[in-house]
Amino acid sequence: MAEMPNMPDLASNSSTRPERFRGLDGGAVESLLRGAVIKGHDPHDLLRQAAIDPSVYGNVHEAIDGRALFRLVQQIQLALDDAYIGFLAERCRLALEMERTLSYLHCETFGESLRVSIRFTQALSADIGPQLVEDRLSVKHVCTYHTIEGVDRDIFVWLRFVWIFHLFSWLIGRPVRLRGVSVRASRPVQANGFDRFALFGCPIQYDAPIDALCYDRKDLSARLVHGTLAEYQEHNASNPDWFAMPSGRLTWRAQTENVLVDFQRSEIWSTPIDAVAERLRSEPRRLRRNLAREGESFQQIRTRLRGELAAAYLLVTDLPITMVGYRVGFSEPGSFTRNFIEWAGMTPSEYRARYKSDHARVTAATMLLTERTSA
């Protein structure tokens, strides 16, 4: 990575490049430092203080990894005494940022901490305006940022989304389940092939009308597993990797989903928990208990996966609704309709009529269908 000395340029094919070329490239690093530069700071000094080779600055053939990014952002914040790294007209002093941190550390659930954080942020400045837009299945965390002239607003939005995703994932002890991310920006392209939005692990809508993170509504009730300032400071001192998933291992939900999808590819739709537990080298009772700790149940996961696949077929294909039901294991059309209503809150035909012209949903459904039906 960029902590190492410069090396000669390599071929443009990123797959042939060593790992030090992967990550956020020097052009993006330069953009992140722009607020500090406008305020008179030397970007090379800030990079050195963050233990990063300053030669990365502006060099698209160099890159920093997720840990270096975390150190760099911390260093900019300290130098400017500004949690918003100089991108907004009115800074957020670090003492005030600490008060905000304490406010949501004292909450009991993800939903409560999210709402407290938003209320606190709304009171800070007119330059930043988060809000929640809720429906039956999801919650959109809409973010508005009025950045100063001369900075790259798009990279600031991305950075804030990374911070939000990692912070709240750490608070609940597992990755926050994102149904999607919307950004007003176009898809960022780096010469090294690094996709800075891949870390969110969900469909991304570019050139969207708003900047928003879309959460699974069920996550709002997830209890916080960290609640003290000492834990928060210890977490930051560990120099977390912002390009890795927030959890070091797959959650029990994710592991269960992977196994169930494998069975569904073989057209086994009612896999018993015993078979899944055996695959995971666990016991059914233990698996139920571990899923419950994550706010999930085996039946909910199995039903959701089946419903998601049915919804994808409805949007991506023109198959008759009866045939879609057959594709996801229902031999009786009435049974399929009843189960789909329970999952989506509407009939299959209503779902198709409502969302068939929704480009973002169709794109996400296409990705899901490809993933779930490929061997």
mmCIF file of C-alpha atoms in Angstrom, residues 84 87-92 121-130 143-148 153 156:
data_model
loop_
_atom_site.group_PDB
_atom_site.id
_atom_site.type_symbol
_atom_site.label_atom_id
_atom_site.label_comp_id
_atom_site.label_asym_id
_atom_site.label_seq_id
_atom_site.Cartn_x
_atom_site.Cartn_y
_atom_site.Cartn_z
ATOM 1 C CA TYR A 84 -16.462 17.005 8.989
ATOM 2 C CA PHE A 87 -15.973 20.071 3.904
ATOM 3 C CA LEU A 88 -18.748 22.150 5.518
ATOM 4 C CA ALA A 89 -18.800 25.900 6.163
ATOM 5 C CA GLU A 90 -19.499 25.365 9.857
ATOM 6 C CA ARG A 91 -17.212 22.851 11.510
ATOM 7 C CA CYS A 92 -18.226 20.317 14.145
ATOM 8 C CA THR A 121 -26.974 16.288 13.985
ATOM 9 C CA GLN A 122 -29.968 18.372 12.878
ATOM 10 C CA ALA A 123 -29.246 20.765 15.739
ATOM 11 C CA LEU A 124 -25.586 21.181 14.793
ATOM 12 C CA SER A 125 -25.746 23.028 11.499
ATOM 13 C CA ALA A 126 -27.949 23.971 8.577
ATOM 14 C CA ASP A 127 -25.257 22.484 6.287
ATOM 15 C CA ILE A 128 -26.220 18.923 7.177
ATOM 16 C CA GLY A 129 -29.787 17.645 7.275
ATOM 17 C CA PRO A 130 -30.418 13.944 7.953
ATOM 18 C CA CYS A 143 -28.616 12.688 4.185
ATOM 19 C CA THR A 144 -28.255 16.262 2.913
ATOM 20 C CA TYR A 145 -24.809 17.876 2.839
ATOM 21 C CA HIS A 146 -24.132 21.454 1.724
ATOM 22 C CA THR A 147 -20.388 21.417 1.154
ATOM 23 C CA ILE A 148 -18.188 24.442 0.550
ATOM 24 C CA ARG A 153 -19.054 16.571 -2.362
ATOM 25 C CA PHE A 156 -17.594 13.320 1.333
#
